[in-house]
Short mmCIF file of C-alpha atoms in Angstrom, two decimals:
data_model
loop_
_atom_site.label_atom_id
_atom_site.label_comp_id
_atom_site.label_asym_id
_atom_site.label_seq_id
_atom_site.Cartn_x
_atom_site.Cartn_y
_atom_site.Cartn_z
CA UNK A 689 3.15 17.15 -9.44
CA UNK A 690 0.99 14.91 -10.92
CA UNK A 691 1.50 12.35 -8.74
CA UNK A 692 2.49 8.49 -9.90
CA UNK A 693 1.65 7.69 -13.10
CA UNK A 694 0.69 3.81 -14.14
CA UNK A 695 -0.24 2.85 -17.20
CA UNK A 696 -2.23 1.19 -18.87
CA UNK A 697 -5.12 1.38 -16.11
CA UNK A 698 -6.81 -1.91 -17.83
CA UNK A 699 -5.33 -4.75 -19.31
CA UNK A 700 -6.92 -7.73 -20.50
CA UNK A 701 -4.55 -10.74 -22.32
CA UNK A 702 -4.47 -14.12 -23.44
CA UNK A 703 -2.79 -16.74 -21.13
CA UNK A 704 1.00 -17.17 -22.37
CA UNK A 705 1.35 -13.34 -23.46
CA UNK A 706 4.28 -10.99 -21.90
CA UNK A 707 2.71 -7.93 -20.64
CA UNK A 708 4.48 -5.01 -19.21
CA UNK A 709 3.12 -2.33 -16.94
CA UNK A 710 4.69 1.09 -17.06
CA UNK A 711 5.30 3.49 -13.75
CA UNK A 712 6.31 6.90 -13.52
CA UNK A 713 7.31 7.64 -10.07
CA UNK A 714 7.07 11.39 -8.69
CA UNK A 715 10.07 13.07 -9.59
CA UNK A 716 12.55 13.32 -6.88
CA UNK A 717 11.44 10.22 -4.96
CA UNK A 718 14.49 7.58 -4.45
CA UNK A 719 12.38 4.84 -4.00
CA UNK A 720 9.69 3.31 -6.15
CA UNK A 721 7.70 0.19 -5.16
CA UNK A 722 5.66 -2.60 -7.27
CA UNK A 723 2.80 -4.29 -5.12
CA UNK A 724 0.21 -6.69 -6.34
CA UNK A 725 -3.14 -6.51 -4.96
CA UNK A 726 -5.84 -9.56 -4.61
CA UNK A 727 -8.70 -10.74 -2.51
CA UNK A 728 -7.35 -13.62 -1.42
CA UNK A 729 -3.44 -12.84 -0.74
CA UNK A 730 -3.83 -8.76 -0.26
CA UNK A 731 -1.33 -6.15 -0.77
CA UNK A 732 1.83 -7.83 -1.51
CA UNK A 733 5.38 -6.31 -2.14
CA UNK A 734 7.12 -7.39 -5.40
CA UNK A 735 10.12 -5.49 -5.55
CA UNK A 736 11.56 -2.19 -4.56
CA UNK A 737 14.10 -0.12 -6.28
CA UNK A 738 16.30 2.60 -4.34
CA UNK A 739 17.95 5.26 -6.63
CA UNK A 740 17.35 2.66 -9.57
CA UNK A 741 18.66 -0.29 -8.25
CA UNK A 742 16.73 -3.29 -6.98
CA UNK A 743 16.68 -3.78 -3.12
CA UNK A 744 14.82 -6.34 -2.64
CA UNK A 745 12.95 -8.70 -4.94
CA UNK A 746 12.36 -11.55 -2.69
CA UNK A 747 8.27 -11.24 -3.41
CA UNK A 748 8.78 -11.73 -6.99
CA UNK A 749 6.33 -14.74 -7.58
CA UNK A 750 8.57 -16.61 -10.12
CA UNK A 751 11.33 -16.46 -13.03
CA UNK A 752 8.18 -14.99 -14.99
CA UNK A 753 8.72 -11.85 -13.18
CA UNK A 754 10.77 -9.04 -13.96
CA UNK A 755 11.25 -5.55 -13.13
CA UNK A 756 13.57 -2.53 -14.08
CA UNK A 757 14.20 0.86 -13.53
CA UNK A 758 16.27 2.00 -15.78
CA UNK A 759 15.95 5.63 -14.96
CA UNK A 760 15.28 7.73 -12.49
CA UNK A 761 11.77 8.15 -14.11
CA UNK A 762 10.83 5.09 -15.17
CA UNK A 763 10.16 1.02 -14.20
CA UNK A 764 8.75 -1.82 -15.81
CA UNK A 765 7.15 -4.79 -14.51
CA UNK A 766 6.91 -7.55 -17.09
CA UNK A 767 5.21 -10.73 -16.93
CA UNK A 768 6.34 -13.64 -19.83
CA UNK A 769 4.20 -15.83 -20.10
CA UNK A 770 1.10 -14.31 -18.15
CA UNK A 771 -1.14 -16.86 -16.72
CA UNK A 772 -4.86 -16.99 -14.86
CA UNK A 773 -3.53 -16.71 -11.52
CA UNK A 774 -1.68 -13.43 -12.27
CA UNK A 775 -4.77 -11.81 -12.28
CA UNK A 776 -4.85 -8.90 -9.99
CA UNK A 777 -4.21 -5.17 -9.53
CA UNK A 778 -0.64 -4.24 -9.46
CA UNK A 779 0.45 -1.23 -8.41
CA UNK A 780 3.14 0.96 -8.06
CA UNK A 781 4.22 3.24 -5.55
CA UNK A 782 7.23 5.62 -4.68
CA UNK A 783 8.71 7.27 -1.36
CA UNK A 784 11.20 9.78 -0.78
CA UNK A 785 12.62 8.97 2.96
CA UNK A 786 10.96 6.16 5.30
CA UNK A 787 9.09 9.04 7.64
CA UNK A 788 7.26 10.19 4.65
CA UNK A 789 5.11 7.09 3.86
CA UNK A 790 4.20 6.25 0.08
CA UNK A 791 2.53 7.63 -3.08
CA UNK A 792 0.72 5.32 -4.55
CA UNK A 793 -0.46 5.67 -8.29
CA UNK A 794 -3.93 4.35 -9.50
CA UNK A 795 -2.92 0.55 -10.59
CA UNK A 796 -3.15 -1.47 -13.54
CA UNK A 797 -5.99 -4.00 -13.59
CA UNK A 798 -4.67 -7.33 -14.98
CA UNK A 799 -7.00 -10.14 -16.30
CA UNK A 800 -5.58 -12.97 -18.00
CA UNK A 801 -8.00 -14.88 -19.47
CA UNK B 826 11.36 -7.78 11.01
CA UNK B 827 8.20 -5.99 11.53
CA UNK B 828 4.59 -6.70 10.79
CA UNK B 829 1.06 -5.79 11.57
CA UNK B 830 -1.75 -7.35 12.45
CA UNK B 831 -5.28 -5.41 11.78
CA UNK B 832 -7.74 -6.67 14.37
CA UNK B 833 -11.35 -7.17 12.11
CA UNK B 834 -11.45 -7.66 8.77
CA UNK B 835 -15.09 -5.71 8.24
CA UNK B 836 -16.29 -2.90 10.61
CA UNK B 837 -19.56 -1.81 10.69
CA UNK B 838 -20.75 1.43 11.73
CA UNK B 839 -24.14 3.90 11.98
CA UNK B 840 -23.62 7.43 10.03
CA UNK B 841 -22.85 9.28 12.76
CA UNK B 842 -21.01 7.40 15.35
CA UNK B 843 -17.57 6.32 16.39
CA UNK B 844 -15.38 4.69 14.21
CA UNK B 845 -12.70 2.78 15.71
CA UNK B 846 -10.63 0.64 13.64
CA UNK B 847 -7.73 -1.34 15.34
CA UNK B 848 -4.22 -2.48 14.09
CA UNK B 849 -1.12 -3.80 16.52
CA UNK B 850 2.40 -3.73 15.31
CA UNK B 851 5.47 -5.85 15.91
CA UNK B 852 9.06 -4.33 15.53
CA UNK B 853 12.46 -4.77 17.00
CA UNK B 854 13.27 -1.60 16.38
CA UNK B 855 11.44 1.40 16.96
CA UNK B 856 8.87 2.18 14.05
CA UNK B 857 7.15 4.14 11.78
CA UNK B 858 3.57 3.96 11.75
CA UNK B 859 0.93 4.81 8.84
CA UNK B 860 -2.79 4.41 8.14
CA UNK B 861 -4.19 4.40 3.95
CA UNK B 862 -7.06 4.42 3.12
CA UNK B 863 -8.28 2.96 -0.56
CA UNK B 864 -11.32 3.90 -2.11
CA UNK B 865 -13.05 1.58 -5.03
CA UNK B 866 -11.13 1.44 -8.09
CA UNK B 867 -8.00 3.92 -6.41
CA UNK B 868 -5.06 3.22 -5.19
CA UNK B 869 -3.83 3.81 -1.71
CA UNK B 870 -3.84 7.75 0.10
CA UNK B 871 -2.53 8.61 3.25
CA UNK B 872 -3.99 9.29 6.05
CA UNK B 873 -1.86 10.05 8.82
CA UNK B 874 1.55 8.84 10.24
CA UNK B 875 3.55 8.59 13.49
CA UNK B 876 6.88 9.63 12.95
CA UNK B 877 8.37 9.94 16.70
CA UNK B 878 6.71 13.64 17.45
CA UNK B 879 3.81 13.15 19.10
CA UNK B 880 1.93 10.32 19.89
CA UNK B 881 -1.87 11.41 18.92
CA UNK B 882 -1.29 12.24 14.98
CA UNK B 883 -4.22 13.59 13.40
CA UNK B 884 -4.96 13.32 10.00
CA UNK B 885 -7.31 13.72 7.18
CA UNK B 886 -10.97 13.71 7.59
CA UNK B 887 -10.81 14.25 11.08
CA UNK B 888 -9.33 11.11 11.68
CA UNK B 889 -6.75 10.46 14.65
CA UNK B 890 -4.70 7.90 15.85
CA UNK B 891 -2.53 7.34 19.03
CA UNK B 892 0.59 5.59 19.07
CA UNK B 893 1.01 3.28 22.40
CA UNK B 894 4.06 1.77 22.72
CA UNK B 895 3.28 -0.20 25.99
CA UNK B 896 0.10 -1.68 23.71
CA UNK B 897 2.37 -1.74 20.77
CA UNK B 898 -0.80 -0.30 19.05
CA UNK B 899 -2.00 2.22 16.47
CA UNK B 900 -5.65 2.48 16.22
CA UNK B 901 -8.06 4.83 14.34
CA UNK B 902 -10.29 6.93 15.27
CA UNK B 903 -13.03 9.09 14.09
CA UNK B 904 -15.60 10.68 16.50
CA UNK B 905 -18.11 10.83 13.86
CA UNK B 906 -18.77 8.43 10.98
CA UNK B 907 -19.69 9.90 7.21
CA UNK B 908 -21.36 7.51 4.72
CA UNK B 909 -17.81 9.28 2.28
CA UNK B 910 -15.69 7.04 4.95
CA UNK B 911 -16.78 4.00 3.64
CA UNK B 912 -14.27 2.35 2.19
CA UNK B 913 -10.95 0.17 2.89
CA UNK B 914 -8.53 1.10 5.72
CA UNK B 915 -5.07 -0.37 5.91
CA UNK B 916 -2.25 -0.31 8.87
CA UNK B 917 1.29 -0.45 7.64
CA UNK B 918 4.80 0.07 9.51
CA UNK B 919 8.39 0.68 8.51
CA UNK B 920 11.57 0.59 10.36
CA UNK B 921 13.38 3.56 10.81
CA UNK B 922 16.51 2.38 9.59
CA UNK B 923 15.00 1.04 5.82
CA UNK B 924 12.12 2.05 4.01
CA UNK B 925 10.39 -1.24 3.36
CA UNK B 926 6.90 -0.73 4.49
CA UNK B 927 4.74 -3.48 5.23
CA UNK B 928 1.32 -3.66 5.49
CA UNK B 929 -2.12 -5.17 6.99
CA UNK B 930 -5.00 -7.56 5.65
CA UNK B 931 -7.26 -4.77 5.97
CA UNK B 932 -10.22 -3.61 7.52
CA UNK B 933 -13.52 -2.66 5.38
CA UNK B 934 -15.38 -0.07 6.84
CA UNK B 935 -19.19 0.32 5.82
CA UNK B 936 -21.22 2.79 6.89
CA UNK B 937 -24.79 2.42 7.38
CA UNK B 938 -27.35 5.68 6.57
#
């Protein structure tokens, strides 16, 4: 398996653009993850999907943020409008059962400039 | 809800020695425990995990770590440091009963030649 797939692995934007970032989790996991990463704040948790439907999206920063999964093999994290602050590395992560810990895929580097 | 607290937020060590990185947990229930480590510019790996078998889990690298419930600890271990080690180690648990991990600050461990 190639593991979880993010893409792109850099993105640079202008403040007010929507970006999405694209995850492919490993197939056969149930549950797929979207942290954000900074110095300041750390790993924090998002959202998490179980068998494509959101759990929990209580660490969504704002109405800015939205995710989906609309497959099995596939989720989106948008941000409309980007600002400054949502610079960070977000990444995304999947799990099969609780016991197994998580796969984490290489991240997508965000600056908004 | 559970949580985790990792004690020292930089450890530094001589190539060659002891590495002992430290991380508490709080749960109501009993847990799941798991140590990542993240390497510059990668996303998280794992490196062990305490599932309920036995306490002392070893993982890669040659690094351990020993669940103690009456401590409510998890701490890492590695008899001898490599200058490859350096990098950042996180502490995360999960309840048995969901799969919503949740992780530490972080501890950055450098390793002097």
């Amino acid at each position: 398996d190639a593991g979880v797939i993010q893409s792109p692995r850099h993105e640079v934007t202008e403040m007010g653009q929507e970006v999405t970032l694209r995850c492919k989790p490993i197939s056969g996991h149930d549950y797929l993850f979207w942290y954000r990463q900074t110095m300041m704040r750390g790993l924090e948790l998002l959202i998490y999907f179980n068998n494509n439907v959101p759990i929990d999206d209580s660490g969504m920063p704002e109405d800015r943020f939205s995710a989906k999964m609309p497959n099995a093999s596939f989720s989106t994290l948008k941000i409309q409008p980007s600002e400054p602050r949502d610079s960070a590395v977000y990444f995304c992560a999947s799990s099969a059962l609780a016991n197994y810990g998580y796969t984490f895929g290489s991240g997508t580097r965000l600056t908004v400039v | 809800a559970q949580s985790v607290t990792q004690l020292g937020s930089h450890v530094s060590v001589s190539e060659g020695a002891l590495v002992l990185l430290r991380c508490n947990y709080s749960s109501s229930v009993p847990p799941y425990l798991f140590w990542y480590v993240q390497y510059p510019n990668q996303g998280l790996q794992l490196l062990l995990k305490y599932t309920s078998a036995a306490t002392l889990v070893k993982g890669i690298n040659d690094f351990e770590a020993e669940f103690k419930k009456s401590e409510t600890s998890f701490h890492l271990t590695k008899p001898s440091a490599h200058m490859s080690d350096a990098a950042e180690y996180f502490c995360a648990v999960s309840a048995r009963n969901n799969n919503d991990m949740r992780f530490g600050a972080g501890t950055r461990l450098t390793v002097k030649p």
